[in-house]
Short mmCIF file of C-alpha atoms and ligand atoms in Angstrom, two decimals:
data_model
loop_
_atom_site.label_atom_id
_atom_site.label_comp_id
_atom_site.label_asym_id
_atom_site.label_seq_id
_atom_site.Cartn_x
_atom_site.Cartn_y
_atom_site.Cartn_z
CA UNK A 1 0.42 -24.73 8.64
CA UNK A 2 -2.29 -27.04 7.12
CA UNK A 3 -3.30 -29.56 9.43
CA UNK A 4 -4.91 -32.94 8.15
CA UNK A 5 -7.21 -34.52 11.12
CA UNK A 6 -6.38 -38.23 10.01
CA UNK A 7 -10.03 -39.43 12.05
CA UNK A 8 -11.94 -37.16 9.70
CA UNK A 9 -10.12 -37.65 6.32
CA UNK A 10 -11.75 -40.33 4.00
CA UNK A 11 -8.93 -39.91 1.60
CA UNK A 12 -11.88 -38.84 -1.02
CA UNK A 13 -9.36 -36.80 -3.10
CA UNK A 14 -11.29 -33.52 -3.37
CA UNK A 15 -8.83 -31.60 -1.76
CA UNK A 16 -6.75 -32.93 -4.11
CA UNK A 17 -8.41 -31.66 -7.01
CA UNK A 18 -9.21 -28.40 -5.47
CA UNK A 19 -5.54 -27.47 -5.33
CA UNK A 20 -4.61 -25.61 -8.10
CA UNK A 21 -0.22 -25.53 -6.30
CA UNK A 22 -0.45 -29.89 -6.80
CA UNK A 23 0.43 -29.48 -2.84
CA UNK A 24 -2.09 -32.19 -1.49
CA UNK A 25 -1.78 -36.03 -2.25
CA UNK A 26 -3.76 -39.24 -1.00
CA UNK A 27 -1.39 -41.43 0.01
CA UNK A 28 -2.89 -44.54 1.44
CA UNK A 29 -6.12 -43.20 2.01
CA UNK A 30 -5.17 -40.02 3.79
CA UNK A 31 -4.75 -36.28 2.20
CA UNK A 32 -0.98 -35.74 2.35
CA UNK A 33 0.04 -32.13 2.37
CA UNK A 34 3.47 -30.99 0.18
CA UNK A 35 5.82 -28.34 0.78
CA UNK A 36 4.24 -26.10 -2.37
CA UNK A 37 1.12 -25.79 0.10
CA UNK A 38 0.50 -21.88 0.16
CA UNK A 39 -2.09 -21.79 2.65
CA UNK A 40 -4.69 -20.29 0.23
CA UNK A 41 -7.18 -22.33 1.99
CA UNK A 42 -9.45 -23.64 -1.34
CA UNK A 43 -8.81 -27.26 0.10
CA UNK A 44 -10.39 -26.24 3.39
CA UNK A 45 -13.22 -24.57 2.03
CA UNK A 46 -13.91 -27.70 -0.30
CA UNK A 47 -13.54 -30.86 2.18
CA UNK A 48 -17.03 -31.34 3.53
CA UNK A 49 -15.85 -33.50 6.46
CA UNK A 50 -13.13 -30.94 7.94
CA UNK A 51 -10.83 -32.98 7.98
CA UNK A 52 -8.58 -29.82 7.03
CA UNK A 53 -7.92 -26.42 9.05
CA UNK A 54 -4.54 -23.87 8.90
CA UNK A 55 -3.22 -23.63 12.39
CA UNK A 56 -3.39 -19.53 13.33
CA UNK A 57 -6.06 -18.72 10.41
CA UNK A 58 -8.67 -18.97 14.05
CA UNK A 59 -6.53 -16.58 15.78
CA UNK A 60 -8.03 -14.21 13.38
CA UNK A 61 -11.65 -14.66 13.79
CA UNK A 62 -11.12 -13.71 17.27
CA UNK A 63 -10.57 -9.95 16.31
CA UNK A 64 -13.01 -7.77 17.34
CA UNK A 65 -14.06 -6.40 13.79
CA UNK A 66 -16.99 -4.23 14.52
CA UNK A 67 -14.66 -1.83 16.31
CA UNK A 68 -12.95 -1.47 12.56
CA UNK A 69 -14.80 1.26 10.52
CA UNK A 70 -14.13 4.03 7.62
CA UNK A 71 -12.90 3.68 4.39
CA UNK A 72 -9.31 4.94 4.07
CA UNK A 73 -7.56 5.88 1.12
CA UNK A 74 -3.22 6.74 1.26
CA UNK A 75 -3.52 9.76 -1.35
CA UNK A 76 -0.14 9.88 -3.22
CA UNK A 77 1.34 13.24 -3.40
CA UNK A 78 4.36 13.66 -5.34
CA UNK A 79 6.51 16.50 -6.92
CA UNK A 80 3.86 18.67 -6.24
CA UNK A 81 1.36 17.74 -7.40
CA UNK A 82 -1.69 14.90 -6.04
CA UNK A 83 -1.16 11.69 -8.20
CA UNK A 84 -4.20 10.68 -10.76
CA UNK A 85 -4.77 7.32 -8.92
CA UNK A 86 -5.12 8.99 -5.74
CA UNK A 87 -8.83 10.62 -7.32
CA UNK A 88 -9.37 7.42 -8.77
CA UNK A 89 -8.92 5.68 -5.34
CA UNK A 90 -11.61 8.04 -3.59
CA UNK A 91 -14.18 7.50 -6.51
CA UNK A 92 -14.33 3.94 -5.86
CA UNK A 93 -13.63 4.73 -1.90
CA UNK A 94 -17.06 7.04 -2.10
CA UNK A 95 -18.55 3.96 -3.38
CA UNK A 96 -17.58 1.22 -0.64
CA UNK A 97 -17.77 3.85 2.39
CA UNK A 98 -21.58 4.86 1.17
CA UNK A 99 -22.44 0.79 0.95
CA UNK A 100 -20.43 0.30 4.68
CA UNK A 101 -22.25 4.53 5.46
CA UNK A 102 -19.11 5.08 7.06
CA UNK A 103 -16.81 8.40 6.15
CA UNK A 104 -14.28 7.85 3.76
CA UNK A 105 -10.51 9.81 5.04
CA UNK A 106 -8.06 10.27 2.60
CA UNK A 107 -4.42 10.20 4.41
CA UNK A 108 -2.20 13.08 2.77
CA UNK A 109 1.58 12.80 3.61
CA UNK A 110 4.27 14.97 1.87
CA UNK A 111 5.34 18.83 1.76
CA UNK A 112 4.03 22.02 0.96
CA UNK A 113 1.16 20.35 0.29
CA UNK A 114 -0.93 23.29 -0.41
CA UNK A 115 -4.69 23.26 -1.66
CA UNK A 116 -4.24 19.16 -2.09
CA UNK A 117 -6.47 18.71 1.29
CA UNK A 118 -9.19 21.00 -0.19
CA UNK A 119 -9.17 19.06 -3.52
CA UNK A 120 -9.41 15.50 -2.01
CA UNK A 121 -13.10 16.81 -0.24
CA UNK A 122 -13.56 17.98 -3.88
CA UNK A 123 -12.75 14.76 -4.69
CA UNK A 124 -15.30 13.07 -2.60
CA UNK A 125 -12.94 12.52 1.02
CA UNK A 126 -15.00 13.53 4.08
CA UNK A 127 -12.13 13.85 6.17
CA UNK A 128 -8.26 14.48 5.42
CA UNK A 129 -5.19 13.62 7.47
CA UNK A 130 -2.61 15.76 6.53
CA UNK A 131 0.57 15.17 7.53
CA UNK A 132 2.66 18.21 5.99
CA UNK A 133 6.22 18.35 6.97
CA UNK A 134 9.44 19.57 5.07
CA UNK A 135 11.31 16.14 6.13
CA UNK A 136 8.64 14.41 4.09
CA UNK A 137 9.86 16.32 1.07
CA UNK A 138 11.19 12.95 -0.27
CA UNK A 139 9.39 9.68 0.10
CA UNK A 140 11.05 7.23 2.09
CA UNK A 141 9.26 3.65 3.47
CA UNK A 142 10.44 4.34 6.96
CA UNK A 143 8.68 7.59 7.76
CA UNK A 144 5.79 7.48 4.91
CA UNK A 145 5.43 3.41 6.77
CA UNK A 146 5.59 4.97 10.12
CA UNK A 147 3.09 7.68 9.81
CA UNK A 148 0.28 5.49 8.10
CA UNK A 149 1.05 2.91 10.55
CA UNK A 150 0.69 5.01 13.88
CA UNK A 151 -2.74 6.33 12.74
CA UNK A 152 -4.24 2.84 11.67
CA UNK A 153 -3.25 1.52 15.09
CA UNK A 154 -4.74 4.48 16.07
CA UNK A 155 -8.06 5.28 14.33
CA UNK A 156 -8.76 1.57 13.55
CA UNK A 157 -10.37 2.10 9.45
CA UNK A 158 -12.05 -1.06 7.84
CA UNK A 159 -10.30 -0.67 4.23
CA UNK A 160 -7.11 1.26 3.88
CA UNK A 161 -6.51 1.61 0.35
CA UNK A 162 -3.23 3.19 -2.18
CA UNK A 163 -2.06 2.85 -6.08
CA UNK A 164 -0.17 0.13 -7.05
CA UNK A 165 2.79 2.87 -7.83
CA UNK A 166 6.26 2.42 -7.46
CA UNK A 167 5.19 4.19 -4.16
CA UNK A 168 2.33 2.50 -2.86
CA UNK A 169 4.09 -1.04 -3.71
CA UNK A 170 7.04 0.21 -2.08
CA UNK A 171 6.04 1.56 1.34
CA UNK A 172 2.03 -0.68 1.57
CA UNK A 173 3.37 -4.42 2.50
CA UNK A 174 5.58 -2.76 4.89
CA UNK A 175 2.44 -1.15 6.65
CA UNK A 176 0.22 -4.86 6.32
CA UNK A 177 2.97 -6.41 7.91
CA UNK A 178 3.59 -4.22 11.21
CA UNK A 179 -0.20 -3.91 11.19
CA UNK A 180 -0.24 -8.07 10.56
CA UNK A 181 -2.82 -7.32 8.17
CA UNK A 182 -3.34 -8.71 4.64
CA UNK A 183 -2.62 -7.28 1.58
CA UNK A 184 -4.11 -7.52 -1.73
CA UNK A 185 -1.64 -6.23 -4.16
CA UNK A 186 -2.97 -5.27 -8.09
CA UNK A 187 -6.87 -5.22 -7.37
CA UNK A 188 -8.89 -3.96 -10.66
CA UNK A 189 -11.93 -4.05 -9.05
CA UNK A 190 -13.13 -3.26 -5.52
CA UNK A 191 -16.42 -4.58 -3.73
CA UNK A 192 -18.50 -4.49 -0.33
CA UNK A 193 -20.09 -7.60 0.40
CA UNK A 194 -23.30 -6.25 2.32
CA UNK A 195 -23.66 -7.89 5.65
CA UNK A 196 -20.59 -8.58 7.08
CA UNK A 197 -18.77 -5.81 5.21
CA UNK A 198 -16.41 -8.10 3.40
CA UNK A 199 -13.67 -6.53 0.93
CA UNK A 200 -14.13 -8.47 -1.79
CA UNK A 201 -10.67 -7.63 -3.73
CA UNK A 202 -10.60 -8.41 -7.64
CA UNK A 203 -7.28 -8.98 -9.20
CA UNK A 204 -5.88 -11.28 -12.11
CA UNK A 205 -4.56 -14.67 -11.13
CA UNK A 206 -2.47 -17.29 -12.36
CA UNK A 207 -1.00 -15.39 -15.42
CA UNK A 208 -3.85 -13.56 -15.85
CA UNK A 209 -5.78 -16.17 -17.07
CA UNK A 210 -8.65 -16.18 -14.02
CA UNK A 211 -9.59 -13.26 -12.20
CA UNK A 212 -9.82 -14.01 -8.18
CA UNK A 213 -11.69 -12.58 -5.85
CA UNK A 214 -9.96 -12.17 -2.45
CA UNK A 215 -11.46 -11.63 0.95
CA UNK A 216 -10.19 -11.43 4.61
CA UNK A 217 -13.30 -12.24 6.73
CA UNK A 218 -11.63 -12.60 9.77
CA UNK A 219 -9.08 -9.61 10.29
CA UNK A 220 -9.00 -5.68 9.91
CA UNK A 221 -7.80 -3.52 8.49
CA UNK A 222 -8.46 -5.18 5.02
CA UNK A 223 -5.86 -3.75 2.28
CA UNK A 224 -5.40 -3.40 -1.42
CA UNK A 225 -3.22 -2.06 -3.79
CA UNK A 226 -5.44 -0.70 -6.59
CA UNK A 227 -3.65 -0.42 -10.32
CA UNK A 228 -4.21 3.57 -11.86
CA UNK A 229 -6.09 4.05 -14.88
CA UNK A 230 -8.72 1.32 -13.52
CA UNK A 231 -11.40 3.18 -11.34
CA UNK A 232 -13.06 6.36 -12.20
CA UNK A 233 -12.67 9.46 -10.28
CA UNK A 234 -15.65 11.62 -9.81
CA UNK A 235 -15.89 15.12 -10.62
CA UNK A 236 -14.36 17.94 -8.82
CA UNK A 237 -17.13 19.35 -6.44
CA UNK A 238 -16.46 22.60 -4.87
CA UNK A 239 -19.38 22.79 -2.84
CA UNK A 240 -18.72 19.41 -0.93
CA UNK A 241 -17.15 20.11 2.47
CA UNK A 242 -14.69 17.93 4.84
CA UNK A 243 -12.57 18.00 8.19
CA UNK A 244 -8.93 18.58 7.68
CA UNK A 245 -7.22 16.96 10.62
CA UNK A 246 -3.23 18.01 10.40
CA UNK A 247 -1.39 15.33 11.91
CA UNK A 248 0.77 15.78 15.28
CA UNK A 249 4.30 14.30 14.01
CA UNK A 250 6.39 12.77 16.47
CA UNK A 251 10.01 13.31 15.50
CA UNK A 252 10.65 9.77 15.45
CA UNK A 253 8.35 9.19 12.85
CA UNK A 254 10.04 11.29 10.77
CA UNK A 255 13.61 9.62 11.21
CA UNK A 256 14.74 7.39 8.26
CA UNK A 257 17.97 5.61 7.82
CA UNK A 258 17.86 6.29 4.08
CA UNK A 259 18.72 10.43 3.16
CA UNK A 260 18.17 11.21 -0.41
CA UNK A 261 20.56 13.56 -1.46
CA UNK A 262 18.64 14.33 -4.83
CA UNK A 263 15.77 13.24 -7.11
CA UNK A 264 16.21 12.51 -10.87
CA UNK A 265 13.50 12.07 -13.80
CA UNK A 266 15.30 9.87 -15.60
CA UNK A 267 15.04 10.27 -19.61
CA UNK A 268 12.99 6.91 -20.20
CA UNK A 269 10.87 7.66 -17.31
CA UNK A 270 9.76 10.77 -18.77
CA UNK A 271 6.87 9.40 -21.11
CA UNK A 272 4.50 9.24 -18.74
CA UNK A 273 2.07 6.58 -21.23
CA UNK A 274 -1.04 6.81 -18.68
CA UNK A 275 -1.32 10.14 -18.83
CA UNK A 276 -1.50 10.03 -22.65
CA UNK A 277 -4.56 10.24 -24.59
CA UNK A 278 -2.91 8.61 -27.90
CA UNK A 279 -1.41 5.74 -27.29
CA UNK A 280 0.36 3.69 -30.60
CA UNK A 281 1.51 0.44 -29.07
CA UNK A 282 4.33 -1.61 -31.01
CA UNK A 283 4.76 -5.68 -31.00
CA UNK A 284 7.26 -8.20 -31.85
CA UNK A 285 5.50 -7.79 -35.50
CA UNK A 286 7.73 -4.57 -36.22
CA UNK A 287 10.46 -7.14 -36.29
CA UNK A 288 13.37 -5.08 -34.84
CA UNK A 289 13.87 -2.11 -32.61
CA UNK A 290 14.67 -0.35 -36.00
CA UNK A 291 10.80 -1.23 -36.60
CA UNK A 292 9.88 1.76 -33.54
CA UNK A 293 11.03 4.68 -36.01
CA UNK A 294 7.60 3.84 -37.68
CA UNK A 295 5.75 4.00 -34.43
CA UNK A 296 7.71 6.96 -33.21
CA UNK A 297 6.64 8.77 -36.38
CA UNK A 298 3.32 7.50 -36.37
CA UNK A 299 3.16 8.34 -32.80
CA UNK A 300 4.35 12.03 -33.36
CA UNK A 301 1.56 12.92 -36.19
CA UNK A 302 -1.04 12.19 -34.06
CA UNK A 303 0.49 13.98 -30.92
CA UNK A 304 0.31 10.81 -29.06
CA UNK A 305 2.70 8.59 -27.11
CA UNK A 306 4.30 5.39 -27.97
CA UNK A 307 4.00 1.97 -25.81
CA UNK A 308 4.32 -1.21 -26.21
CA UNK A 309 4.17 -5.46 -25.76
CA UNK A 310 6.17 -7.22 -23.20
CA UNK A 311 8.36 -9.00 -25.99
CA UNK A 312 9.69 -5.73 -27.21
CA UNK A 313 10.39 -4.70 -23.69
CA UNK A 314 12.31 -7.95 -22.58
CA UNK A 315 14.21 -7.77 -26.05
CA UNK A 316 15.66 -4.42 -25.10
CA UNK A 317 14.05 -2.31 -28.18
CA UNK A 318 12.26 -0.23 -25.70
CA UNK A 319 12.51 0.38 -22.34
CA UNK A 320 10.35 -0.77 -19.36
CA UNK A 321 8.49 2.61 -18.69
CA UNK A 322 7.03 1.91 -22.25
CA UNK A 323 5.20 -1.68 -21.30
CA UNK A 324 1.70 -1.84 -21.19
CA UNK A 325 0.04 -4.89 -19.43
CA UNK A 326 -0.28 -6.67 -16.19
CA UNK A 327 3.17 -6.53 -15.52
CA UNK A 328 3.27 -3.07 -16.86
CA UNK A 329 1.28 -0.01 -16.84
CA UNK A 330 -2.38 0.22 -16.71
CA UNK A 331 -3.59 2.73 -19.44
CA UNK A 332 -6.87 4.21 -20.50
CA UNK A 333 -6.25 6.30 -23.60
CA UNK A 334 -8.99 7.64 -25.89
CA UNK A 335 -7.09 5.84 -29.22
CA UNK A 336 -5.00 3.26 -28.87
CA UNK A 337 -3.27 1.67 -32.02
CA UNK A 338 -1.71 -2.38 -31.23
CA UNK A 339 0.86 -2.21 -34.39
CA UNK A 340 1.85 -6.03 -34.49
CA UNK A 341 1.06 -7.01 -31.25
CA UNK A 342 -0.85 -10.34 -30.74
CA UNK A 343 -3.25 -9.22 -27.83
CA UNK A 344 -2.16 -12.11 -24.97
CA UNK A 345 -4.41 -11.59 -21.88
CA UNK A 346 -1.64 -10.08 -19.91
CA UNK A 347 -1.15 -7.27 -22.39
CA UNK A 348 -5.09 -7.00 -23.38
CA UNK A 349 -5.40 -6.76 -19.46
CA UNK A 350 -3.59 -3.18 -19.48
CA UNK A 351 -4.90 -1.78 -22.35
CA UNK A 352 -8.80 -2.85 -22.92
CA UNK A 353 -10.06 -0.19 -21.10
CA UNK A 354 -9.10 2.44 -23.54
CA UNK A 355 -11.86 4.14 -25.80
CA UNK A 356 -11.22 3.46 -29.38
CA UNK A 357 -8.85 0.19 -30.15
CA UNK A 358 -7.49 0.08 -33.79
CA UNK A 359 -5.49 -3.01 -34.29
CA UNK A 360 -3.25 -4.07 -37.56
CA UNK A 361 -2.03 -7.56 -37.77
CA UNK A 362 -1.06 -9.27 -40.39
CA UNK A 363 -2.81 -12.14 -38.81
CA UNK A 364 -6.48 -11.70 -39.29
CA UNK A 365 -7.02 -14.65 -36.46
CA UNK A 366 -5.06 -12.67 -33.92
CA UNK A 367 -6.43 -11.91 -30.45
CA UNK A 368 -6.08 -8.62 -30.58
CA UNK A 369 -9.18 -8.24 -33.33
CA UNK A 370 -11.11 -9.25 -30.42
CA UNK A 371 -10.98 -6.68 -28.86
CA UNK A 372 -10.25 -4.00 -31.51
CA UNK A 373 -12.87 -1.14 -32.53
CA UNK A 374 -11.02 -1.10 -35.91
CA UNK A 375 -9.26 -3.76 -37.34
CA UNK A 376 -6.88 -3.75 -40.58
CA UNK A 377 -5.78 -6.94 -41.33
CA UNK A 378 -1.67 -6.97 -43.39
CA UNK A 379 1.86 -6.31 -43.15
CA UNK A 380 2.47 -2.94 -40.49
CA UNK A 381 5.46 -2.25 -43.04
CA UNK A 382 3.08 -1.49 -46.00
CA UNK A 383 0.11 -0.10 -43.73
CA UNK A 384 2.01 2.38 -41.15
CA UNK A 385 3.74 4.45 -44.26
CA UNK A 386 0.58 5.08 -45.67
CA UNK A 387 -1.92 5.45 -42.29
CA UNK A 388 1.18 8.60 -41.06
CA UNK A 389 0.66 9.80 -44.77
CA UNK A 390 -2.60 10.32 -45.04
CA UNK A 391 -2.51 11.77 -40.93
CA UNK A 392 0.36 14.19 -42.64
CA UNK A 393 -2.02 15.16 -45.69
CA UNK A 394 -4.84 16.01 -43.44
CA UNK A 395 -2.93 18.38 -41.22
CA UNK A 396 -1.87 20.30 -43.71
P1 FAD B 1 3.77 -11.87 -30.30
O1 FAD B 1 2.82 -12.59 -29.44
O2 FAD B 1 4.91 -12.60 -30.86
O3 FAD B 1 2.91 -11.22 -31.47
C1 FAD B 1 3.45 -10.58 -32.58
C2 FAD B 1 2.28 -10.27 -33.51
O4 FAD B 1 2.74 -9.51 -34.60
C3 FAD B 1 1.61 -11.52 -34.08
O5 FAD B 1 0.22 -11.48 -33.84
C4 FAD B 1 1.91 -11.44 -35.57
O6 FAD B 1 0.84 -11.92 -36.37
C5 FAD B 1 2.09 -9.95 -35.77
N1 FAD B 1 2.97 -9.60 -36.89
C6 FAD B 1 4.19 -10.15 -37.19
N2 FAD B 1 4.71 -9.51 -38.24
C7 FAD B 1 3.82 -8.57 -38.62
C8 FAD B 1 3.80 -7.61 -39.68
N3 FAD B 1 4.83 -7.46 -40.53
N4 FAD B 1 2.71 -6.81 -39.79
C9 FAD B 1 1.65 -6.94 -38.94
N5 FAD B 1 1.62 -7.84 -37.94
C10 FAD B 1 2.71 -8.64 -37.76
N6 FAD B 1 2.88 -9.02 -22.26
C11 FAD B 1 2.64 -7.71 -22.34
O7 FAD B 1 2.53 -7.13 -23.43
N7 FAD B 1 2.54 -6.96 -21.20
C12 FAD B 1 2.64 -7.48 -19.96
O8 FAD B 1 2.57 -6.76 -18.98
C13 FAD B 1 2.87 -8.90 -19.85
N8 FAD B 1 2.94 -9.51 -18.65
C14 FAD B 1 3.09 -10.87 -18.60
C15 FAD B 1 3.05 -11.51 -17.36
C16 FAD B 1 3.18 -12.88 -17.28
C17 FAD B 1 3.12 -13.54 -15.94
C18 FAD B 1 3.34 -13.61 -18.47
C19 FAD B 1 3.45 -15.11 -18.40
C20 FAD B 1 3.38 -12.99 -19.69
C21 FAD B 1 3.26 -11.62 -19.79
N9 FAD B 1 3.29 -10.96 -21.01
C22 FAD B 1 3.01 -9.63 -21.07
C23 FAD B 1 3.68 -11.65 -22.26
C24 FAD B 1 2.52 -12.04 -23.13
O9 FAD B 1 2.05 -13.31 -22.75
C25 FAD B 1 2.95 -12.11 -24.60
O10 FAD B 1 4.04 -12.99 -24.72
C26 FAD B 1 3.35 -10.77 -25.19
O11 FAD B 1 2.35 -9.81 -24.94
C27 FAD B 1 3.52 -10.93 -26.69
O12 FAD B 1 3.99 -9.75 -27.25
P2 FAD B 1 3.69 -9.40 -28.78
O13 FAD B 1 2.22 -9.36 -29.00
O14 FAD B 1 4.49 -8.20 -29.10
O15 FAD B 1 4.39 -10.62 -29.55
#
């Protein structure tokens, strides 16, 4: 709760300002506080007579956070296999534990797990957790939850860290909240601030239009949900060597209320679009869905993939696996073709990372040609025919 100290408060209004929810109002000379208050704090940080403070943020400063240390990363392992964003994770986790020189553990929980230990100390983990069990076969939040939990109340790491996966969004905010930690979900970029050892967690705010930085000073562990496709993994290095610590599983932790009786790829879900490395990305420009047959086909002569805009997504010509963008997927390609596609800042914000951007709008003032390698400028209908053409002609 934000408390206003009415001896302190000059009604000066800078609180006021500083809140970007409209939540504080003078009101006779004092700061009155609204019910769309969040608690973010900006207004406390910005009255120089502290006037304001949130009741229970000092409960948090009391934590002893020296006893906190190690860099932790939740590596997802799934059908078999380690996911991509699990590497990525302990590239930039190499990075923070080597600023805090503290070990960076990467927390393996699944089945028949095989070489995946071996390959996260490839990856750059000096320690692994494994926690290899045949009732972890399936994922469920109760036992994944339940194991990461236990061992944070136990081992006590700085930064705990997963992908912003179905997964990792799933099972995470369950973990903050028995640990009564905070969460940052989405980061894009991941920082140490030297000194006090400060997360500083990057992520797109309000729409995507600022980026925020987010810290929690005060309490431990700090945690963030990191999106795939954004940090870099470092190469596989046989020679590096680790611990691998297998987990003692308590039955209970194992127990789950849910019992999944079978998994299913389902058909849309099957285009995996970050793992592509051609990427052609339709817009509301291709009119209708009919307007995706031209995408498809431009999509399938160059062995690539086909995504696309928001707009397209919410009008049903595509389905949701497809999107690209902050409330989609996060994607990296090496080409990447916008095909009517305006190039807002929530879809630029999924898809500027990728090597080579080639954009065609019929709109030579569109966004998109801002951030475009290549840009052709006219009507997709008369340029797409002729671009899969001449891709035909020159695999013949
Ligand atoms: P439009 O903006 O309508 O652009 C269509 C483009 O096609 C125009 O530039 C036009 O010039 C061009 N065009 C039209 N006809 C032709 C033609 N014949 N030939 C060539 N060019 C043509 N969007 C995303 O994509 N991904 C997200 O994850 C996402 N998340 C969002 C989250 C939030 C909180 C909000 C508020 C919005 C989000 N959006 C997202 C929506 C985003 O703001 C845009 O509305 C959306 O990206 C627009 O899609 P578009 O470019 O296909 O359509």
């Amino acid at each position: 709760m934000l408390i206003v100290d009415k001896e302190r408060c000059t009604g000066c209004g800078v609180c006021e300002a500083n809140c970007a929810f409209g939540a504080i109002e003078v009101v006779d000379g004092i700061a009155v506080v609204g019910d769309a208050c969040t608690l973010c704090g900006a207004c406390v940080e910005s009255c120089e007579f502290d006037a304001l403070t949130i009741e229970g943020a000092e409960k948090s400063v009391q934590m002893d956070l020296e006893s906190w240390s190690g860099i932790w990363v939740y590596c997802e392992f799934r059908g078999g296999n380690l996911a991509t964003v699990a590497l990525e994770l302990l590239g930039v986790g190499r990075t923070l534990a080597d600023a805090r020189g503290v070990k960076l553990v990467a927390v393996l929980i699944g089945s028949e797990t095989g070489d995946s230990a071996e390959k996260l100390i490839g990856h750059g983990a000096d320690i692994v957790y494994r926690a290899d069990d045949p009732a972890l076969h399936y994922f469920t939040d109760e036992a994944y939850g339940a194991i990461l939990t236990e061992l944070i109340r136990k081992k006590k790491p700085e930064v705990v860290l997963a992908g912003a996966t179905a997964i990792g969004r799933s099972f995470f905010p369950g973990v903050a909240n028995a640990l009564g930690a905070g969460l940052t979900a989405d980061c894009t970029q991941l920082a140490i601030r030297a000194g006090d050892g400060a997360l500083l967690q990057t992520r797109p705010a309000f729409g995507g239009n600022i980026m925020a930085t987010i810290e929690c000073p005060g309490s431990r562990p700090q945690m963030s949900t990191v999106r795939p496709n954004v940090m870099k993994q470092l190469e596989f290095d046989p020679s590096r060597s680790g611990e691998i610590i297998d987990i003692d599983l308590a039955p209970a932790m194992l127990k789950s209320k849910v019992r999944v009786l079978e998994s299913v790829v389902s058909d849309s879900d099957d285009v995996n679009i970050q793992e592509s490395d051609i990427l052609v990305g339709g817009g509301r420009g291709l009119d209708t869905e009919k307007g995706f047959t031209l995408i498809r086909e431009l999509a399938r002569s160059l062995d690539g993939s086909v995504s696309a805009s928001r707009a397209v997504v919410d009008a049903g010509w595509i389905g949701y696996p497809h999107q690209v963008g902050q409330t989609g997927k996060t994607v990296a390609p090496k080409l990447y073709i916008a095909c009517g596609i305006s190039g807002a800042i929530q879809h630029v914000a999924g898809m500027q990372s990728s090597e080579t951007i080639v954009a065609i709008n019929r709109d030579e003032n569109a966004p998109i040609f801002n951030v475009a390698d290549f840009g052709i400028v006219g009507d997709l209908f008369e340029v797409l025919p002729k671009l899969i053409s001449k891709i035909e002609e020159h695999r013949k």
